[in-house]
CSV table of C-alpha atoms in Angstrom, one decimal:
chain,number,residue,atom,x,y,z
A,1,MET,CA,63.5,180.5,77.3
A,2,GLU,CA,64.1,179.0,73.9
A,3,LEU,CA,66.8,179.2,71.2
A,4,LYS,CA,66.4,178.1,67.6
A,5,VAL,CA,69.5,176.4,66.1
A,6,TRP,CA,69.8,175.3,62.5
A,7,VAL,CA,71.3,171.8,62.2
A,8,GLU,CA,72.0,170.6,58.6
A,9,GLY,CA,69.2,172.8,57.3
A,10,VAL,CA,66.7,171.8,60.0
A,11,ALA,CA,65.6,174.2,62.6
A,12,ARG,CA,65.7,172.8,66.2
A,13,VAL,CA,64.6,174.5,69.3
A,14,VAL,CA,66.5,174.1,72.6
A,15,CYS,CA,64.2,174.8,75.6
A,16,GLY,CA,64.8,175.6,79.2
A,17,LEU,CA,67.7,178.1,78.6
A,18,SER,CA,68.6,181.2,80.6
A,19,MET,CA,70.6,184.2,80.0
A,20,ASN,CA,73.6,182.5,81.6
A,21,THR,CA,73.5,179.3,79.6
A,22,SER,CA,76.8,178.7,77.8
A,23,CYS,CA,77.5,177.7,74.2
A,24,GLN,CA,79.0,174.4,75.4
A,25,ASP,CA,75.7,173.4,77.2
A,26,VAL,CA,73.7,174.2,74.0
A,27,VAL,CA,76.1,172.1,71.8
A,28,ILE,CA,76.0,169.1,74.3
A,29,ALA,CA,72.2,169.2,74.4
A,30,LEU,CA,71.9,169.3,70.5
A,31,ALA,CA,74.5,166.5,70.2
A,32,LYS,CA,72.5,164.3,72.6
A,33,SER,CA,69.3,164.9,70.7
A,34,LEU,CA,71.0,164.0,67.4
A,35,GLY,CA,72.5,160.8,68.8
A,36,GLN,CA,75.7,161.4,66.8
A,37,THR,CA,79.2,161.6,68.3
A,38,GLY,CA,81.7,164.0,66.9
A,39,ARG,CA,83.1,167.5,67.2
A,40,TYR,CA,80.7,170.4,66.8
A,41,ILE,CA,80.9,174.1,66.8
A,42,LEU,CA,78.2,176.8,67.1
A,43,LEU,CA,78.2,179.6,64.6
A,44,VAL,CA,76.3,182.9,64.8
A,45,LYS,CA,75.5,184.3,61.4
A,46,ARG,CA,74.5,187.8,60.4
A,47,PRO,CA,74.1,189.4,57.0
A,48,GLY,CA,77.6,189.4,55.5
A,49,GLN,CA,79.2,188.1,58.7
A,50,GLU,CA,79.8,184.7,60.4
A,51,ARG,CA,81.5,184.1,63.7
A,52,GLN,CA,82.3,181.0,65.8
A,53,LEU,CA,81.1,181.1,69.5
A,54,LEU,CA,83.5,180.1,72.2
A,55,PRO,CA,82.5,177.4,74.8
A,56,GLY,CA,82.0,180.1,77.5
A,57,ASP,CA,79.9,182.5,75.3
A,58,ARG,CA,76.2,183.1,76.2
A,59,PRO,CA,74.0,182.6,73.1
A,60,LEU,CA,70.9,184.3,74.5
A,61,GLN,CA,73.0,187.4,75.4
A,62,HIS,CA,74.2,187.6,71.8
A,63,LEU,CA,70.6,187.2,70.6
A,64,SER,CA,69.2,190.0,72.9
A,65,ARG,CA,72.1,192.3,72.0
A,66,LEU,CA,72.0,191.8,68.2
A,67,GLY,CA,68.3,191.2,67.6
A,68,ALA,CA,66.4,188.1,66.6
A,69,PRO,CA,65.6,188.9,63.0
A,70,GLU,CA,69.2,189.3,61.9
A,71,VAL,CA,70.8,186.5,63.9
A,72,ARG,CA,70.9,182.8,63.0
A,73,PHE,CA,72.7,180.1,65.1
A,74,VAL,CA,74.1,177.2,63.1
A,75,LEU,CA,75.5,173.9,64.6
A,76,ARG,CA,78.2,172.5,62.4
A,77,ARG,CA,80.0,169.2,62.7
A,78,THR,CA,83.8,169.6,62.2
A,79,GLY,CA,85.0,166.0,62.5
A,80,PRO,CA,84.8,162.7,64.4
A,81,SER,CA,85.0,162.5,68.2
A,82,ARG,CA,88.5,162.7,69.8
A,83,GLY,CA,88.1,161.9,73.5
A,84,GLY,CA,84.8,163.8,73.9
A,85,GLY,CA,85.4,167.0,72.0
A,86,GLY,CA,83.9,170.3,73.2
A,87,ALA,CA,82.1,173.2,71.7
A,88,GLY,CA,85.2,175.2,70.9
A,89,ALA,CA,86.8,172.9,68.3
A,90,ALA,CA,88.7,174.3,65.4
A,91,PRO,CA,86.5,174.6,62.3
A,92,GLY,CA,87.1,172.3,59.4
A,93,SER,CA,85.8,172.1,55.8
A,94,PRO,CA,82.7,169.9,55.9
A,95,ALA,CA,80.6,169.2,52.8
A,96,ARG,CA,77.8,171.6,52.0
A,97,PRO,CA,74.6,170.1,53.6
A,98,LYS,CA,71.6,169.5,51.4
A,99,ARG,CA,68.9,172.1,51.9
A,100,THR,CA,65.6,170.7,53.2
A,101,LYS,CA,62.4,172.2,54.4
A,102,PRO,CA,62.8,173.6,57.9
A,103,SER,CA,60.9,171.8,60.6
A,104,ARG,CA,60.4,172.6,64.2
A,105,ALA,CA,61.9,170.0,66.5
A,106,ARG,CA,62.4,170.3,70.2
A,107,SER,CA,65.6,169.2,71.8
A,108,PRO,CA,66.0,168.4,75.5
A,109,SER,CA,67.2,171.3,77.6
A,110,PRO,CA,70.8,171.1,79.1
A,111,GLY,CA,70.9,170.2,82.7
A,112,ALA,CA,73.6,172.6,83.8
A,113,PRO,CA,71.7,175.9,84.6
A,114,ASP,CA,68.3,176.4,86.1
A,115,PRO,CA,65.7,178.5,84.4
A,116,ASP,CA,65.8,182.2,84.8
A,117,PRO,CA,64.1,183.2,88.1
A,118,LEU,CA,62.7,186.4,86.6
A,119,SER,CA,59.3,186.2,85.0
A,120,GLY,CA,56.8,188.4,83.2
A,121,PRO,CA,57.6,192.2,83.1
A,122,LYS,CA,60.8,191.8,85.1
A,123,GLU,CA,62.3,189.4,82.6
A,124,GLU,CA,61.3,191.7,79.7
A,125,ALA,CA,62.9,194.7,81.5
A,126,PHE,CA,66.0,192.7,82.2
A,127,ARG,CA,66.3,191.7,78.5
A,128,GLN,CA,65.9,195.3,77.4
A,129,VAL,CA,68.6,196.5,79.8
A,130,LEU,CA,71.0,193.8,78.4
A,131,GLN,CA,70.1,194.7,74.8
A,132,GLN,CA,70.6,198.4,75.5
A,133,HIS,CA,74.0,197.8,77.1
A,134,GLY,CA,75.1,195.7,74.1
A,135,ARG,CA,74.1,198.4,71.6
A,136,LEU,CA,75.9,201.0,73.7
A,137,GLN,CA,79.1,199.0,73.5
A,138,ASP,CA,78.8,198.6,69.8
A,139,LEU,CA,78.1,202.3,69.3
A,140,GLN,CA,81.0,203.2,71.5
A,141,ALA,CA,83.3,201.0,69.5
A,142,GLN,CA,82.1,202.5,66.2
A,143,LEU,CA,82.5,206.0,67.7
A,144,ARG,CA,86.1,205.3,68.6
A,145,ALA,CA,86.7,204.1,65.1
A,146,LEU,CA,85.2,207.2,63.6
A,147,GLN,CA,87.2,209.4,65.9
A,148,ARG,CA,90.4,207.7,64.8
A,149,GLU,CA,89.4,208.2,61.1
A,150,ALA,CA,88.6,211.9,61.8
A,151,GLU,CA,92.1,212.3,63.4
A,152,VAL,CA,93.7,210.8,60.3
A,153,TRP,CA,91.8,213.1,58.0
A,154,GLU,CA,92.7,216.2,60.0
A,155,ARG,CA,96.5,215.5,59.7
A,156,PRO,CA,97.9,217.5,56.8
A,157,ALA,CA,100.6,215.0,56.0
A,158,HIS,CA,98.1,212.3,55.1
A,159,LEU,CA,95.7,214.3,53.0
A,160,ALA,CA,97.6,213.7,49.7
A,161,ALA,CA,99.0,210.3,50.6
A,162,GLY,CA,96.0,208.1,50.8
A,163,PRO,CA,92.5,209.7,50.8
A,164,ALA,CA,91.0,206.9,48.9
A,165,ARG,CA,92.1,204.2,51.4
A,166,VAL,CA,90.9,206.2,54.4
A,167,SER,CA,87.6,207.0,52.8
A,168,GLU,CA,86.9,203.3,52.2
A,169,GLY,CA,87.5,202.6,55.9
A,170,ALA,CA,85.2,205.5,56.8
A,171,LEU,CA,82.6,204.1,54.5
A,172,GLU,CA,82.7,200.7,56.2
A,173,ALA,CA,82.3,202.3,59.6
A,174,LEU,CA,79.5,204.5,58.4
A,175,ARG,CA,77.7,201.5,56.9
A,176,ALA,CA,78.0,199.6,60.2
A,177,LEU,CA,76.6,202.6,62.1
A,178,GLU,CA,73.8,202.9,59.6
A,179,ALA,CA,72.8,199.3,60.2
A,180,LEU,CA,72.9,199.9,64.0
A,181,GLY,CA,70.9,203.1,63.6
A,182,ASP,CA,68.2,201.4,61.5
A,183,GLN,CA,68.0,198.5,63.9
A,184,GLU,CA,67.6,200.9,66.9
A,185,GLY,CA,65.5,203.6,65.5
A,186,GLY,CA,63.5,202.0,62.7
A,187,PRO,CA,62.0,204.1,59.9
A,188,GLY,CA,61.8,207.1,62.2
A,189,GLY,CA,65.3,206.9,63.6
A,190,PRO,CA,68.3,209.0,62.8
A,191,ALA,CA,69.3,209.0,59.2
A,192,GLY,CA,72.7,210.6,59.6
A,193,PRO,CA,75.0,207.6,59.0
A,194,GLY,CA,73.1,206.5,55.8
A,195,ALA,CA,73.1,210.0,54.3
A,196,ALA,CA,76.8,210.4,55.2
A,197,ALA,CA,77.7,207.1,53.4
A,198,GLU,CA,75.8,208.1,50.3
A,199,ALA,CA,77.6,211.5,50.2
A,200,GLN,CA,80.9,209.8,50.9
A,201,ARG,CA,80.6,207.7,47.8
A,202,GLY,CA,80.2,210.8,45.6
A,203,ARG,CA,82.5,213.3,47.4
A,204,PRO,CA,85.7,211.8,49.0
A,205,ASP,CA,86.8,215.3,50.1
A,206,ALA,CA,83.8,215.7,52.4
A,207,ALA,CA,84.8,212.7,54.6
A,208,PRO,CA,86.1,214.8,57.6
A,209,SER,CA,82.9,216.8,58.0
A,210,GLN,CA,80.7,213.8,57.5
A,211,LEU,CA,82.7,211.9,60.1
A,212,ARG,CA,82.5,214.7,62.6
A,213,SER,CA,78.7,215.1,62.1
A,214,SER,CA,78.2,211.3,62.3
A,215,THR,CA,80.3,211.2,65.5
A,216,GLU,CA,78.3,214.0,67.1
A,217,ALA,CA,75.0,212.3,66.1
A,218,HIS,CA,76.0,209.0,67.5
A,219,GLY,CA,77.4,210.6,70.7
A,220,ARG,CA,74.0,212.1,71.3
A,221,ARG,CA,72.5,208.7,70.6
A,222,ILE,CA,74.8,207.1,73.1
A,223,GLN,CA,73.7,209.6,75.7
A,224,GLU,CA,70.0,208.8,75.0
A,225,LEU,CA,70.7,205.1,75.3
A,226,HIS,CA,72.5,205.6,78.6
A,227,ALA,CA,69.5,207.6,79.9
A,228,ARG,CA,67.1,204.9,78.7
A,229,ALA,CA,69.1,202.1,80.3
A,230,ALA,CA,69.2,204.1,83.6
A,231,GLN,CA,65.4,204.6,83.4
A,232,LEU,CA,64.8,200.9,82.8
A,233,GLU,CA,67.0,199.9,85.7
A,234,GLN,CA,65.1,202.4,87.9
A,235,GLU,CA,61.7,201.0,86.8
A,236,LEU,CA,62.9,197.4,87.5
A,237,GLN,CA,64.0,198.3,91.0
A,238,GLN,CA,60.8,200.2,91.7
A,239,ALA,CA,58.7,197.2,90.5
A,240,GLU,CA,60.7,194.9,92.8
A,241,GLU,CA,60.1,197.2,95.7
A,242,GLU,CA,56.4,197.7,95.1
A,243,ALA,CA,55.6,194.0,94.4
A,244,PRO,CA,55.2,192.9,98.1
A,245,ARG,CA,52.9,195.9,99.0
A,246,PRO,CA,49.6,194.4,97.6
A,247,LEU,CA,50.3,191.1,99.3
A,248,GLU,CA,50.8,192.8,102.7
A,249,GLU,CA,47.7,194.9,102.3
A,250,ALA,CA,45.6,191.8,101.3
A,251,LEU,CA,47.0,189.9,104.3
A,252,GLN,CA,46.1,192.7,106.7
A,253,GLN,CA,42.6,193.0,105.3
A,254,ARG,CA,42.1,189.3,105.6
A,255,GLN,CA,43.2,189.3,109.2
A,256,ALA,CA,40.9,192.2,110.0
A,257,ASP,CA,38.0,190.4,108.4
A,258,ASP,CA,38.7,187.3,110.4
A,259,LEU,CA,38.9,189.2,113.7
A,260,GLN,CA,35.7,191.1,112.9
A,261,GLU,CA,33.9,187.8,112.1
A,262,ALA,CA,35.2,186.2,115.3
A,263,LEU,CA,34.0,189.2,117.4
A,264,SER,CA,30.6,189.1,115.8
A,265,GLY,CA,30.3,185.4,116.6
A,266,THR,CA,31.3,186.0,120.2
A,267,GLN,CA,28.7,188.7,120.6
A,268,ARG,CA,26.0,186.6,119.2
A,269,ASP,CA,26.9,183.7,121.5
A,270,LEU,CA,26.9,186.1,124.5
A,271,ARG,CA,23.4,187.4,123.6
A,272,ARG,CA,22.0,183.9,123.3
A,273,ARG,CA,23.4,182.9,126.7
A,274,GLU,CA,22.0,186.0,128.4
A,275,GLU,CA,18.6,185.3,126.9
A,276,LYS,CA,18.7,181.7,128.2
A,277,LEU,CA,19.8,182.9,131.6
A,278,GLN,CA,16.9,185.5,131.8
A,279,GLY,CA,14.4,182.8,130.7
A,280,GLY,CA,15.7,180.4,133.4
A,281,ARG,CA,15.3,183.1,136.1
A,282,GLU,CA,11.7,183.8,135.1
A,283,GLU,CA,10.9,180.1,135.1
A,284,VAL,CA,12.4,179.7,138.7
A,285,GLU,CA,10.3,182.7,139.9
A,286,GLU,CA,7.1,181.3,138.4
A,287,VAL,CA,7.8,177.8,140.0
A,288,GLU,CA,8.4,179.5,143.4
A,289,GLU,CA,5.2,181.5,143.2
A,290,VAL,CA,3.1,178.4,142.2
A,291,GLU,CA,4.5,176.5,145.2
A,292,GLU,CA,3.8,179.3,147.6
A,293,LEU,CA,0.2,179.7,146.4
A,294,GLU,CA,-0.3,176.0,146.8
A,295,GLU,CA,1.0,176.1,150.3
A,296,LEU,CA,-1.3,179.0,151.2
A,297,ASP,CA,-4.2,177.3,149.7
A,298,ARG,CA,-3.7,174.2,151.8
A,299,GLU,CA,-3.4,176.3,155.0
A,300,LEU,CA,-6.6,178.2,154.1
A,301,ARG,CA,-8.5,175.0,153.6
A,302,GLN,CA,-7.2,173.8,157.0
A,303,CYS,CA,-8.3,177.0,158.7
A,304,LYS,CA,-11.7,176.8,157.2
A,305,LEU,CA,-12.1,173.2,158.3
A,306,GLN,CA,-11.2,174.2,161.9
A,307,LEU,CA,-13.6,177.1,161.8
A,308,PHE,CA,-16.3,174.9,160.6
A,309,ILE,CA,-15.6,172.4,163.4
A,310,LEU,CA,-15.8,175.2,166.0
A,311,GLN,CA,-19.0,176.6,164.6
A,312,SER,CA,-20.8,173.2,164.3
A,313,GLY,CA,-20.1,172.4,168.0
A,314,GLY,CA,-17.5,169.8,168.0
A,315,PRO,CA,-16.1,168.0,171.1
A,316,PRO,CA,-15.8,170.2,174.2
A,317,ARG,CA,-12.4,171.9,174.6
A,318,THR,CA,-10.8,173.7,177.3
A,319,ALA,CA,-10.5,177.5,177.4
A,320,ALA,CA,-6.8,177.4,176.6
A,321,SER,CA,-7.4,175.1,173.7
A,322,ALA,CA,-10.1,177.4,172.3
A,323,ARG,CA,-7.8,180.4,172.6
A,324,ARG,CA,-5.1,178.7,170.8
A,325,SER,CA,-7.5,177.7,168.0
A,326,ARG,CA,-8.8,181.3,167.6
A,327,SER,CA,-5.3,182.6,167.7
A,328,ALA,CA,-4.2,180.2,165.0
A,329,VAL,CA,-7.3,181.1,162.9
A,330,ARG,CA,-6.5,184.8,163.1
A,331,HIS,CA,-2.9,184.2,162.3
A,332,HIS,CA,-3.9,182.2,159.1
A,333,MET,CA,-6.4,184.9,158.1
A,334,VAL,CA,-3.7,187.6,158.5
A,335,GLU,CA,-1.3,185.6,156.4
A,336,GLN,CA,-4.0,185.0,153.8
A,337,GLY,CA,-4.8,188.7,153.6
A,338,ASP,CA,-1.1,189.5,153.2
A,339,ALA,CA,-0.8,187.0,150.5
A,340,ALA,CA,-3.8,188.4,148.7
């Protein structure tokens, strides 16, 4: 996050801040970027108001609570360095700096805090919650002041003593509430404080009723802001709870896709192996049949040769030899017929 600080009429931007960055860290970073030693203070300016920040204050929290358009941070040098002065030095009376054209210069970020871990919608919701809490505190303080003014007006002993003095205090409180109401609601926001202040200028005797009506209006506004802050906190918590769900669903879907792809590859590999095995079996059977046919063909040729020798009147044989030859021929013929 960034913070714009005016240094001698020049706007400088300090980067890398978080909601917990202190005023002292911002002042140290600006002093290092300027290259000048001395004692500095950080002022927060609003229309008609100027206040010095303490070393432990958080500038970004002030900015989110008061609103960026109305707030301006100013770095002022109060004197020479005395043993490494800090951010909370007492203000002096320096000479009025010469006004120059604002330029945007970036200063190095302080090294103390780390950047805010929240990002995107979570950071915006967190800033809205802080801003709503700050406005609630301001409205409650103004409400207590109005209640005290109303109690003073309702006391009979003080009606004749000083109505003018009390009405002036009520007017100041009503003007402050009007500014807060305009900042919060805009053109369409509640117009009670502004109308009450106008009526108070013309009719001092109507101050008690105006104070009561303004108190009731701002009490309702405080309740609305409380409800809005609770709703923002609930939405932030719900967003934090629902954030991991899409990641888990995507991881489960990816694992399922990987398993399905692995299963499909295994099935394809198994089918290819079965086809190869079936083809190998068929080749083995064909080879065995071919070998058996060749063997039978050789035996048939041998039988035919022996039969031809017998029919052509070969060398004389004994009766036993002739019987064995005929028996062998018949046996081969039977085998040939079975094979066919």
